[in-house]
Short mmCIF file of C-alpha atoms in Angstrom, two decimals:
data_model
loop_
_atom_site.label_atom_id
_atom_site.label_comp_id
_atom_site.label_asym_id
_atom_site.label_seq_id
_atom_site.Cartn_x
_atom_site.Cartn_y
_atom_site.Cartn_z
CA UNK A 29 -44.56 -21.21 116.39
CA UNK A 30 -46.95 -18.23 116.07
CA UNK A 31 -48.96 -17.29 113.02
CA UNK A 32 -46.29 -15.02 111.58
CA UNK A 33 -43.62 -17.72 111.87
CA UNK A 34 -45.97 -20.11 110.12
CA UNK A 35 -46.51 -17.66 107.25
CA UNK A 36 -42.82 -16.86 106.99
CA UNK A 37 -41.53 -20.40 106.88
CA UNK A 38 -44.53 -22.57 106.08
CA UNK A 39 -43.25 -23.04 102.54
CA UNK A 40 -40.38 -25.17 103.83
CA UNK A 41 -42.86 -27.84 104.84
CA UNK A 42 -44.05 -28.00 101.24
CA UNK A 43 -40.67 -29.11 99.92
CA UNK A 44 -41.20 -32.80 100.54
CA UNK A 45 -44.71 -32.69 99.11
CA UNK A 46 -43.50 -31.23 95.82
CA UNK A 47 -40.10 -32.85 95.44
CA UNK A 48 -40.64 -36.16 97.18
CA UNK A 49 -37.38 -35.59 99.09
CA UNK A 50 -37.12 -35.40 102.87
CA UNK A 51 -35.73 -32.58 104.94
CA UNK A 52 -32.48 -33.31 106.74
CA UNK A 53 -31.40 -30.69 109.23
CA UNK A 54 -30.73 -27.34 107.62
CA UNK A 55 -30.03 -28.67 104.14
CA UNK A 56 -32.03 -30.88 101.85
CA UNK A 57 -31.20 -34.50 101.04
CA UNK A 58 -30.56 -35.46 97.45
CA UNK A 59 -30.20 -33.37 94.31
CA UNK A 60 -29.05 -30.21 96.08
CA UNK A 61 -28.47 -27.32 93.71
CA UNK A 62 -25.62 -25.95 95.78
CA UNK A 63 -24.37 -26.32 99.33
CA UNK A 64 -22.05 -24.57 101.74
CA UNK A 65 -21.54 -20.98 102.86
CA UNK A 66 -22.40 -17.62 101.32
CA UNK A 67 -19.83 -17.96 98.54
CA UNK A 68 -21.36 -21.21 97.32
CA UNK A 69 -24.85 -19.70 97.39
CA UNK A 70 -23.76 -16.54 95.57
CA UNK A 71 -24.22 -18.06 92.13
CA UNK A 72 -25.00 -15.53 89.35
CA UNK A 73 -28.40 -15.78 87.67
CA UNK A 74 -26.88 -16.81 84.33
CA UNK A 75 -25.03 -19.69 86.00
CA UNK A 76 -28.23 -20.80 87.71
CA UNK A 77 -29.93 -20.63 84.33
CA UNK A 78 -27.15 -22.71 82.78
CA UNK A 79 -27.52 -25.25 85.57
CA UNK A 80 -31.23 -25.60 84.85
CA UNK A 81 -30.59 -25.83 81.10
CA UNK A 82 -28.12 -28.68 81.63
CA UNK A 83 -30.45 -30.49 84.02
CA UNK A 84 -28.01 -30.27 86.95
CA UNK A 85 -30.44 -27.96 88.75
CA UNK A 86 -34.13 -27.27 88.76
CA UNK A 87 -36.06 -24.23 89.86
CA UNK A 88 -37.46 -26.34 92.71
CA UNK A 89 -34.00 -27.40 93.90
CA UNK A 90 -32.71 -23.82 93.76
CA UNK A 91 -35.78 -22.41 95.50
CA UNK A 92 -35.78 -24.96 98.28
CA UNK A 93 -32.10 -24.30 98.98
CA UNK A 94 -32.77 -20.59 99.36
CA UNK A 95 -35.75 -21.29 101.62
CA UNK A 96 -33.60 -23.54 103.78
CA UNK A 97 -30.83 -20.94 103.95
CA UNK A 98 -33.31 -18.24 104.98
CA UNK A 99 -34.64 -20.51 107.71
CA UNK A 100 -31.15 -21.12 109.05
CA UNK A 101 -29.65 -17.63 108.92
CA UNK A 102 -32.62 -15.28 109.09
CA UNK A 103 -34.54 -16.94 111.91
CA UNK A 104 -31.79 -18.90 113.64
CA UNK A 105 -28.01 -18.43 113.36
CA UNK A 106 -27.26 -14.70 113.23
CA UNK A 107 -31.02 -13.85 113.00
CA UNK A 108 -30.48 -11.32 110.24
CA UNK A 109 -34.20 -10.40 110.04
CA UNK A 110 -34.13 -9.70 106.32
CA UNK A 111 -37.14 -11.75 105.21
CA UNK A 112 -40.64 -11.06 106.54
CA UNK A 113 -42.36 -13.98 104.87
CA UNK A 114 -41.80 -16.73 102.33
CA UNK A 115 -44.29 -17.04 99.50
CA UNK A 116 -46.29 -20.18 100.46
CA UNK A 117 -46.69 -20.86 96.73
CA UNK A 118 -42.99 -20.44 95.83
CA UNK A 119 -42.26 -24.14 95.38
CA UNK A 120 -45.45 -24.75 93.44
CA UNK A 121 -44.53 -21.87 91.11
CA UNK A 122 -41.01 -23.27 90.72
CA UNK A 123 -42.43 -26.71 89.93
CA UNK A 124 -44.72 -25.22 87.28
CA UNK A 125 -41.78 -23.40 85.70
CA UNK A 126 -39.74 -26.63 85.68
CA UNK A 127 -42.57 -28.35 83.85
CA UNK A 128 -42.66 -25.49 81.33
CA UNK A 129 -38.93 -25.96 80.75
CA UNK A 130 -39.38 -29.69 80.18
CA UNK A 131 -42.05 -28.93 77.60
CA UNK A 132 -39.63 -26.73 75.70
CA UNK A 133 -40.74 -23.28 76.86
CA UNK A 134 -38.16 -21.03 78.53
CA UNK A 135 -39.36 -17.47 79.04
CA UNK A 136 -35.91 -15.91 79.29
CA UNK A 137 -32.91 -15.49 81.61
CA UNK A 138 -35.10 -15.19 84.72
CA UNK A 139 -37.07 -18.40 84.09
CA UNK A 140 -37.12 -20.25 87.41
CA UNK A 141 -34.92 -17.71 89.23
CA UNK A 142 -35.97 -16.84 92.82
CA UNK A 143 -36.37 -13.10 93.49
CA UNK A 144 -37.30 -11.38 96.77
CA UNK A 145 -39.49 -8.26 96.82
CA UNK A 146 -39.40 -5.38 99.27
CA UNK A 147 -42.54 -5.41 101.41
CA UNK A 148 -43.95 -2.25 99.86
CA UNK A 149 -44.48 -3.90 96.45
CA UNK A 150 -47.99 -5.26 95.91
CA UNK A 151 -48.56 -8.93 95.19
CA UNK A 152 -52.11 -10.20 94.76
CA UNK A 153 -51.39 -13.63 96.17
CA UNK A 154 -51.15 -15.23 99.60
CA UNK A 155 -48.42 -12.80 100.71
CA UNK A 156 -49.23 -9.53 102.41
CA UNK A 157 -47.95 -6.06 101.52
CA UNK A 158 -47.47 -3.88 104.59
CA UNK A 159 -44.46 -1.53 104.31
CA UNK A 160 -43.35 -3.31 107.48
CA UNK A 161 -46.21 -1.83 109.50
CA UNK A 162 -48.55 -3.72 111.79
CA UNK A 163 -51.25 -1.26 110.67
CA UNK A 164 -51.39 -3.05 107.30
CA UNK A 165 -50.85 -6.57 108.63
CA UNK A 166 -52.93 -8.99 106.58
CA UNK A 167 -53.44 -6.53 103.71
CA UNK A 168 -53.59 -8.23 100.31
CA UNK A 169 -53.87 -5.84 97.34
CA UNK A 170 -56.45 -6.29 94.61
CA UNK A 171 -53.79 -6.72 91.91
CA UNK A 172 -50.05 -7.13 91.46
CA UNK A 173 -47.78 -4.14 91.19
CA UNK A 174 -46.84 -3.69 87.54
CA UNK A 175 -43.26 -4.79 88.27
CA UNK A 176 -44.42 -7.89 90.17
CA UNK A 177 -46.54 -8.87 87.17
CA UNK A 178 -43.57 -8.25 84.87
CA UNK A 179 -41.34 -10.50 86.96
CA UNK A 180 -43.96 -13.26 86.96
CA UNK A 181 -44.27 -12.97 83.18
CA UNK A 182 -40.47 -13.23 82.88
CA UNK A 183 -40.58 -16.53 84.77
CA UNK A 184 -39.13 -15.34 88.08
CA UNK A 185 -40.16 -17.13 91.27
CA UNK A 186 -41.42 -14.46 93.70
CA UNK A 187 -39.78 -16.01 96.73
CA UNK A 188 -41.01 -13.72 99.50
CA UNK A 189 -41.10 -10.24 101.01
CA UNK A 190 -38.16 -8.49 102.61
CA UNK A 191 -37.97 -6.38 105.74
CA UNK A 192 -37.51 -2.63 105.34
CA UNK A 193 -37.30 0.54 107.33
CA UNK A 194 -40.99 0.87 108.18
CA UNK A 195 -42.97 3.06 105.77
CA UNK A 196 -39.75 3.28 103.71
CA UNK A 197 -38.06 5.27 106.50
CA UNK A 198 -40.60 8.10 106.38
CA UNK A 199 -42.01 7.90 109.88
CA UNK A 200 -39.59 9.39 112.40
CA UNK A 201 -36.81 11.98 112.43
CA UNK A 202 -34.62 9.63 114.50
CA UNK A 203 -35.50 6.19 113.22
CA UNK A 204 -33.13 3.24 113.02
CA UNK A 205 -32.81 2.10 109.42
CA UNK A 206 -33.85 -1.51 108.94
CA UNK A 207 -36.39 -1.54 111.78
CA UNK A 208 -40.06 -2.32 111.24
CA UNK A 209 -42.92 -3.30 113.49
CA UNK A 210 -43.37 -6.54 111.56
CA UNK A 211 -39.75 -7.54 111.22
CA UNK A 212 -37.77 -5.92 114.02
CA UNK A 213 -34.22 -4.68 113.45
CA UNK A 214 -32.41 -6.02 110.39
CA UNK A 215 -28.67 -6.61 110.76
CA UNK A 216 -25.73 -6.03 108.48
CA UNK A 217 -24.43 -9.46 107.36
CA UNK A 218 -20.80 -8.30 107.37
CA UNK A 219 -20.75 -7.12 110.98
CA UNK A 220 -23.95 -7.90 112.83
CA UNK A 221 -24.07 -4.89 115.15
CA UNK A 222 -23.74 -2.56 112.13
CA UNK A 223 -26.67 -1.10 110.23
CA UNK A 224 -27.78 -2.39 106.80
CA UNK A 225 -28.99 1.10 105.83
CA UNK A 226 -32.50 1.77 104.60
CA UNK A 227 -35.10 1.69 103.54
CA UNK A 228 -34.42 -1.33 101.29
CA UNK A 229 -32.42 -2.87 104.13
CA UNK A 230 -33.92 -6.35 103.89
CA UNK A 231 -33.50 -6.47 100.12
CA UNK A 232 -29.86 -5.41 100.36
CA UNK A 233 -29.04 -7.71 103.26
CA UNK A 234 -30.85 -10.70 101.71
CA UNK A 235 -28.92 -10.37 98.45
CA UNK A 236 -25.64 -9.97 100.32
CA UNK A 237 -26.32 -13.04 102.50
CA UNK A 238 -27.36 -15.03 99.39
CA UNK A 239 -30.97 -15.63 100.38
CA UNK A 240 -32.02 -15.19 96.74
CA UNK A 241 -30.57 -14.65 93.31
CA UNK A 242 -31.50 -10.95 93.53
CA UNK A 243 -34.09 -8.64 95.07
CA UNK A 244 -36.13 -5.57 94.25
CA UNK A 245 -35.79 -2.41 96.31
CA UNK A 246 -37.31 1.04 96.10
CA UNK A 247 -35.80 4.48 96.49
CA UNK A 248 -37.01 7.98 97.18
CA UNK A 249 -33.59 9.28 98.21
CA UNK A 250 -30.83 6.75 98.85
CA UNK A 251 -32.95 3.71 99.67
CA UNK A 252 -31.51 1.50 96.91
CA UNK A 253 -27.96 2.81 96.67
CA UNK A 254 -27.27 3.15 100.42
CA UNK A 255 -28.34 -0.43 101.35
CA UNK A 256 -26.40 -1.64 98.32
CA UNK A 257 -23.28 0.15 99.55
CA UNK A 258 -23.70 -0.94 103.18
CA UNK A 259 -24.29 -4.57 102.16
CA UNK A 260 -21.58 -4.82 99.52
CA UNK A 261 -23.78 -5.33 96.45
CA UNK A 262 -24.85 -3.63 93.21
CA UNK A 263 -27.97 -1.48 93.15
CA UNK A 264 -29.57 0.39 90.25
CA UNK A 265 -31.85 3.35 90.98
CA UNK A 266 -33.43 3.97 87.54
CA UNK A 267 -34.61 7.16 85.90
CA UNK A 268 -38.02 8.18 87.23
CA UNK A 269 -40.60 6.57 84.93
CA UNK A 270 -38.35 3.88 83.48
CA UNK A 271 -39.89 1.47 86.02
CA UNK A 272 -43.56 1.75 86.92
CA UNK A 273 -44.58 2.99 90.38
CA UNK A 274 -48.10 1.54 90.30
CA UNK A 275 -48.81 -0.89 93.11
CA UNK A 276 -45.93 0.32 95.28
CA UNK A 277 -46.69 1.86 98.67
CA UNK A 278 -45.51 5.42 98.07
CA UNK A 279 -43.61 8.21 99.68
CA UNK A 280 -43.55 10.71 96.82
CA UNK A 281 -44.42 10.39 93.14
CA UNK A 282 -41.81 12.99 92.13
CA UNK A 283 -38.94 10.79 93.36
CA UNK A 284 -40.12 7.19 94.00
CA UNK A 285 -38.83 4.35 91.86
CA UNK A 286 -38.11 0.64 92.18
CA UNK A 287 -34.91 -1.02 91.00
CA UNK A 288 -32.81 -4.19 91.05
CA UNK A 289 -30.38 -5.14 93.82
CA UNK A 290 -27.97 -7.93 92.93
CA UNK A 291 -24.48 -9.28 93.54
CA UNK A 292 -23.24 -8.37 90.06
CA UNK A 293 -23.86 -5.62 87.52
CA UNK A 294 -24.84 -8.29 84.97
CA UNK A 295 -27.58 -9.71 87.18
CA UNK A 296 -28.87 -6.21 87.92
CA UNK A 297 -29.01 -5.43 84.19
CA UNK A 298 -30.89 -8.67 83.47
CA UNK A 299 -33.49 -7.80 86.09
CA UNK A 300 -33.80 -4.19 84.88
CA UNK A 301 -34.73 -5.60 81.47
CA UNK A 302 -37.64 -7.43 83.07
CA UNK A 303 -38.88 -4.46 85.12
CA UNK A 304 -39.21 -1.84 82.40
CA UNK A 305 -42.31 -1.25 80.31
CA UNK A 306 -45.18 1.13 79.61
CA UNK A 307 -47.82 0.94 82.33
CA UNK A 308 -51.22 2.55 81.72
CA UNK A 309 -51.55 2.99 85.49
CA UNK A 310 -48.38 5.13 85.66
CA UNK A 311 -48.24 8.10 83.25
CA UNK A 312 -44.55 8.65 84.02
CA UNK A 313 -43.66 5.49 82.10
CA UNK A 314 -44.74 7.14 78.85
CA UNK A 315 -41.52 9.14 78.98
CA UNK A 316 -39.55 6.02 78.08
CA UNK A 317 -41.93 4.96 75.29
CA UNK A 318 -40.07 6.76 72.48
CA UNK A 319 -36.86 4.96 73.44
CA UNK A 320 -38.42 1.55 72.93
CA UNK A 321 -37.29 -1.62 74.62
CA UNK A 322 -33.61 -1.63 75.53
CA UNK A 323 -31.53 -4.69 76.36
CA UNK A 324 -29.34 -3.35 79.13
CA UNK A 325 -27.08 -6.40 79.03
CA UNK A 326 -25.73 -5.12 75.69
CA UNK A 327 -24.00 -2.37 77.67
CA UNK A 328 -21.86 -4.91 79.58
CA UNK A 329 -18.49 -3.99 78.12
CA UNK A 330 -15.38 -4.86 80.21
CA UNK A 331 -13.52 -2.12 78.31
CA UNK A 332 -16.28 0.41 78.89
CA UNK A 333 -14.12 2.83 80.86
CA UNK A 334 -11.73 3.40 77.97
CA UNK A 335 -12.10 7.02 76.82
CA UNK A 336 -15.05 7.75 79.10
CA UNK A 337 -15.11 11.21 80.69
CA UNK A 338 -15.96 10.83 84.36
CA UNK A 339 -16.36 13.76 86.71
CA UNK A 340 -15.65 13.59 90.44
CA UNK A 341 -18.20 15.47 92.57
CA UNK A 342 -16.07 16.37 95.61
CA UNK A 343 -17.84 19.29 97.28
CA UNK A 344 -20.47 17.99 99.76
CA UNK A 345 -19.65 14.33 99.03
CA UNK A 346 -16.06 13.92 100.21
CA UNK A 347 -14.37 14.94 103.46
CA UNK A 348 -16.68 13.37 106.03
CA UNK A 349 -14.66 10.14 106.29
CA UNK A 350 -10.93 9.71 105.66
CA UNK A 351 -11.45 5.99 105.14
CA UNK A 352 -14.17 6.55 102.55
CA UNK A 353 -12.10 9.16 100.71
CA UNK A 354 -9.14 6.77 100.55
CA UNK A 355 -11.24 3.91 99.13
CA UNK A 356 -12.99 6.07 96.54
CA UNK A 357 -9.80 7.87 95.51
CA UNK A 358 -8.29 4.43 94.88
CA UNK A 359 -11.36 3.57 92.77
CA UNK A 360 -10.86 6.75 90.76
CA UNK A 361 -7.21 5.81 90.16
CA UNK A 362 -8.34 2.34 89.06
CA UNK A 363 -10.76 3.85 86.53
CA UNK A 364 -8.01 6.10 85.22
CA UNK A 365 -5.77 3.06 84.81
CA UNK A 366 -8.53 1.46 82.70
CA UNK A 367 -8.44 4.40 80.29
CA UNK A 368 -11.04 6.75 81.76
CA UNK A 369 -10.52 10.50 81.49
CA UNK A 370 -11.00 11.80 85.02
CA UNK A 371 -12.26 15.37 85.49
CA UNK A 372 -11.51 16.24 89.11
CA UNK A 373 -13.22 18.14 90.51
CA UNK A 374 -16.53 18.32 88.66
CA UNK A 375 -18.71 19.65 91.45
CA UNK A 376 -22.49 20.03 91.36
CA UNK A 377 -22.77 23.71 92.28
CA UNK A 378 -26.33 23.43 93.60
CA UNK A 379 -25.67 20.42 95.86
CA UNK A 380 -27.02 21.00 99.36
CA UNK A 381 -29.13 23.99 98.30
CA UNK A 382 -32.46 22.16 97.98
CA UNK A 383 -32.40 19.76 100.92
CA UNK A 384 -35.08 21.61 102.92
CA UNK A 385 -37.41 22.08 99.96
CA UNK A 386 -36.95 18.41 99.04
CA UNK A 387 -38.17 17.32 102.48
CA UNK A 388 -41.14 19.68 102.34
CA UNK A 389 -42.19 18.33 98.92
CA UNK A 390 -41.94 14.79 100.26
CA UNK A 391 -44.25 15.68 103.18
CA UNK A 392 -46.88 17.06 100.80
CA UNK A 393 -46.70 14.11 98.42
CA UNK A 394 -46.56 11.47 101.15
CA UNK A 395 -49.94 12.52 102.51
CA UNK A 396 -51.57 12.74 99.07
CA UNK A 397 -49.98 9.64 97.57
CA UNK A 398 -50.39 7.36 100.59
CA UNK A 399 -54.04 8.31 100.98
CA UNK A 400 -54.58 7.50 97.30
CA UNK A 401 -52.81 4.14 97.65
CA UNK A 402 -54.85 3.17 100.70
CA UNK A 403 -58.10 4.14 98.97
CA UNK A 404 -57.18 1.79 96.14
CA UNK A 405 -56.91 -1.22 98.45
CA UNK A 406 -60.69 -1.51 98.53
CA UNK A 407 -63.18 -1.89 101.37
CA UNK A 408 -61.16 -4.55 103.22
CA UNK A 409 -58.16 -2.27 103.80
CA UNK A 410 -57.11 -2.34 107.49
CA UNK A 411 -56.51 1.43 107.39
CA UNK A 412 -57.74 3.94 104.83
CA UNK A 413 -55.88 7.18 105.52
CA UNK A 414 -52.63 8.54 106.90
CA UNK A 415 -54.54 9.80 109.93
CA UNK A 416 -55.82 6.28 110.64
CA UNK A 417 -52.22 5.00 110.54
CA UNK A 418 -51.16 7.69 113.02
CA UNK A 419 -54.07 6.73 115.28
CA UNK A 420 -53.19 3.02 115.00
CA UNK A 421 -49.60 3.72 116.00
CA UNK A 422 -50.76 5.75 119.00
CA UNK A 423 -53.02 2.89 120.13
CA UNK A 424 -50.20 0.35 119.65
CA UNK A 425 -47.21 2.28 120.98
CA UNK A 426 -45.72 -0.73 122.71
CA UNK A 427 -45.43 -2.63 119.42
CA UNK A 428 -45.10 0.14 116.85
CA UNK A 429 -43.20 2.85 118.70
CA UNK A 430 -40.95 1.15 121.28
CA UNK A 431 -37.85 2.98 120.00
CA UNK A 432 -38.93 6.02 118.00
CA UNK A 433 -42.08 7.92 117.13
CA UNK A 434 -43.91 9.18 114.05
CA UNK A 435 -42.98 12.85 113.84
CA UNK A 436 -42.69 12.81 110.04
CA UNK A 437 -46.15 11.31 109.64
CA UNK A 438 -47.63 13.97 111.91
CA UNK A 439 -45.87 16.72 109.90
CA UNK A 440 -47.18 15.25 106.64
CA UNK A 441 -50.73 15.02 107.97
CA UNK A 442 -50.70 18.80 108.60
CA UNK A 443 -49.90 19.55 104.96
CA UNK A 444 -52.49 20.89 102.57
CA UNK A 445 -53.34 19.71 99.05
CA UNK A 446 -50.89 19.53 96.14
CA UNK A 447 -52.58 22.58 94.65
CA UNK A 448 -50.94 24.82 97.25
CA UNK A 449 -48.55 27.42 95.80
CA UNK A 450 -45.83 26.57 98.35
CA UNK A 451 -45.72 22.97 97.17
CA UNK A 452 -45.72 23.87 93.48
CA UNK A 453 -42.97 26.48 93.94
CA UNK A 454 -40.77 24.13 95.94
CA UNK A 455 -41.21 21.30 93.45
CA UNK A 456 -40.27 23.60 90.57
CA UNK A 457 -37.21 24.80 92.50
CA UNK A 458 -36.10 21.21 93.17
CA UNK A 459 -36.41 20.23 89.52
CA UNK A 460 -34.53 23.30 88.36
CA UNK A 461 -31.69 23.04 90.88
CA UNK A 462 -31.19 19.29 90.62
CA UNK A 463 -31.54 19.01 86.84
CA UNK A 464 -30.84 22.07 84.65
CA UNK A 465 -28.68 23.91 87.21
CA UNK A 466 -27.36 20.73 88.81
CA UNK A 467 -26.46 17.43 87.15
CA UNK A 468 -27.17 18.58 83.58
CA UNK A 469 -25.16 21.79 84.02
CA UNK A 470 -22.20 19.93 85.49
CA UNK A 471 -22.16 17.30 82.76
CA UNK A 472 -22.48 19.89 79.98
CA UNK A 473 -19.77 22.12 81.43
CA UNK A 474 -17.23 19.29 81.66
CA UNK A 475 -18.52 17.17 78.72
CA UNK A 476 -19.04 14.18 81.02
CA UNK A 477 -20.40 10.68 80.49
CA UNK A 478 -21.04 10.24 84.23
CA UNK A 479 -20.38 11.69 87.67
CA UNK A 480 -18.94 9.63 90.53
CA UNK A 481 -18.93 10.10 94.31
CA UNK A 482 -18.85 7.94 97.42
CA UNK A 483 -22.27 6.37 97.97
CA UNK A 484 -21.69 6.63 101.72
CA UNK A 485 -19.28 5.75 104.48
CA UNK A 486 -18.80 2.38 106.19
CA UNK A 487 -21.98 1.13 107.94
CA UNK A 488 -22.54 2.67 111.35
CA UNK A 489 -23.37 0.88 114.60
CA UNK A 490 -27.11 0.31 114.93
CA UNK A 491 -28.56 2.54 117.64
CA UNK A 492 -32.22 1.97 118.47
CA UNK A 493 -32.20 4.68 121.13
CA UNK A 494 -30.74 7.61 119.17
CA UNK A 495 -31.40 6.45 115.62
CA UNK A 496 -29.16 6.55 112.57
CA UNK A 497 -25.89 8.45 112.44
CA UNK A 498 -25.01 8.70 108.76
CA UNK A 499 -21.58 10.09 108.07
CA UNK A 500 -22.42 11.28 104.55
CA UNK A 501 -24.10 10.37 101.26
CA UNK A 502 -24.32 11.48 97.62
CA UNK A 503 -27.77 10.22 96.59
CA UNK A 504 -29.77 13.45 96.77
CA UNK A 505 -28.99 15.17 93.43
CA UNK A 506 -29.92 12.11 91.34
CA UNK A 507 -32.87 11.29 93.61
CA UNK A 508 -34.44 14.75 93.40
CA UNK A 509 -33.71 15.03 89.68
CA UNK A 510 -35.24 11.61 89.04
CA UNK A 511 -32.01 10.58 87.31
CA UNK A 512 -30.29 7.16 87.40
CA UNK A 513 -27.72 6.14 90.01
CA UNK A 514 -25.75 2.89 90.29
CA UNK A 515 -23.81 1.67 93.33
CA UNK A 516 -20.90 -0.73 92.89
CA UNK A 517 -18.70 -2.14 95.70
CA UNK A 518 -15.49 -0.10 95.93
CA UNK A 519 -13.67 -1.70 98.84
CA UNK A 520 -13.68 -2.55 102.53
CA UNK A 521 -12.50 -1.12 105.81
CA UNK A 522 -12.27 -3.64 108.68
CA UNK A 523 -14.79 -5.94 106.90
CA UNK A 524 -17.20 -3.05 106.33
CA UNK A 525 -18.12 -2.37 102.68
CA UNK A 526 -17.97 1.04 100.97
CA UNK A 527 -19.68 1.75 97.65
CA UNK A 528 -19.06 4.00 94.66
CA UNK A 529 -21.94 5.78 92.89
CA UNK A 530 -22.15 6.43 89.14
CA UNK A 531 -24.91 8.87 88.19
CA UNK A 532 -25.84 10.95 85.17
CA UNK A 533 -28.58 12.37 82.97
CA UNK A 534 -32.09 11.01 82.51
CA UNK A 535 -32.23 7.62 80.76
CA UNK A 536 -28.43 7.25 80.76
CA UNK A 537 -28.69 3.73 82.24
CA UNK A 538 -26.84 2.07 79.31
CA UNK A 539 -23.84 4.37 79.80
CA UNK A 540 -23.83 4.01 83.58
CA UNK A 541 -24.15 0.21 83.36
CA UNK A 542 -21.24 0.10 80.90
CA UNK A 543 -19.03 2.14 83.24
CA UNK A 544 -20.12 0.33 86.41
CA UNK A 545 -19.58 -3.07 84.79
CA UNK A 546 -16.12 -2.16 83.51
CA UNK A 547 -15.13 -0.89 86.97
CA UNK A 548 -16.58 -4.00 88.63
CA UNK A 549 -14.68 -6.32 86.31
CA UNK A 550 -11.41 -4.43 86.79
CA UNK A 551 -11.70 -4.21 90.59
CA UNK A 552 -13.74 -7.24 91.74
CA UNK A 553 -14.09 -5.86 95.28
CA UNK A 554 -17.27 -7.72 96.18
CA UNK A 555 -16.82 -10.55 98.69
CA UNK A 556 -19.25 -12.65 100.69
CA UNK A 557 -20.10 -11.62 104.27
CA UNK A 558 -18.89 -13.68 107.22
CA UNK A 559 -21.51 -12.61 109.80
CA UNK A 560 -18.96 -11.23 112.28
CA UNK A 561 -20.72 -10.36 115.58
CA UNK A 562 -18.80 -7.10 116.16
CA UNK A 563 -15.52 -5.45 115.25
CA UNK A 564 -12.57 -6.33 117.47
CA UNK A 565 -11.49 -3.72 120.00
#
């Protein structure tokens, strides 16, 4: 066992020391919280909380079961490669939270609940934060990301760090989503030779395979909703500024956000409650200050579709996959049957007209924002600039670039400062075309509560040589606008999941959660993966 294996799974050895119970094969003797396959592990957070309240479970028993499952299925078994490392203090934290509970203090619905974090979210503990890159191996930030601190305060057990598309999929023009130098290629738990999508591939796959109660992902454009669709789970990409960006390895401040990834809309809403808040380190969070604290679980209405006006964005987002169109059209019919008023089509007229300027803005901001992040790591940072990362990758091509290069990083390095007129003009164009002339115009014209579209097609076959081959996606308008987007499972084709996206205006999360929850409850399409090696001929 090398050093990385020790870091990843060393926490398992601490089980007996904390619980006094021995290890027995892949499961744990005595007092197991739950046993069996993915369905038995896929227990909602509220049910786990009820189990701890009744005394049938403890945070320690739940945490150790997840650690054992990760050891079996992520490192052995199908080797999913979703988890980079287990928090060596996870069981000690769980034990402390159990003692708090016994003393009469319960912090809330996440008290004692194990959560995985994407490996671009800072934790000032014994875990590293690397964006999946060997260039940052061993890097420990000076303080928690705001959202990591919020989860700790809510009583969550930060269970470990998940694999991701390295540097959040902003390194190469022909990368394979789910691959990183630290973690290798993550697999889709439904069909193992299929891709889990990126960049929050490990977070999506880990939730789907029931390695945790839920996980946190991040998105610049599609990196929460696409892995959620490909892995058959719920993902919420919040309004820009609703969730703090401080302490998250960036791509671009104009689009980056973190959000919950869970097996149910309810669990995602519970976690969103814990993530939000005003952060002095992130000025964008002040935009939500006037709205005050919102309990997103109050939007969980099973009749929420009744009377809702929902527009179908067909142009640009349908037509690339007959299978996807069939599944999403059936979802639209199901919403209509639940009382929704369907406006079809309700196209976003500017869709596809700002793709090039979006990419150029991301190049500018990636250089500026990543350099600022690295400077904030302090004098012990392994690398201090984007150029040093590029140089590291060149020196370590055999480990960092065995399949694809770093063309995007090189393009970003050539960009000038954010004061350049080209950058400012393109950013203004993107905001105008995605917001006032895009989503807002469409919703005003048709008097809509939300817009729906396929999140993407069925997961494609992983191809390390040629890279990803997406069939289509609908994430860009909401991503560029900085508006919320929720993926919910919509159905399956040959065991491959397909998701439906609900998106709308800024800070419309309560409405979108209400609609997504009502659709989820009426359809109940989500099912546990079976780790099929490949589709039959």
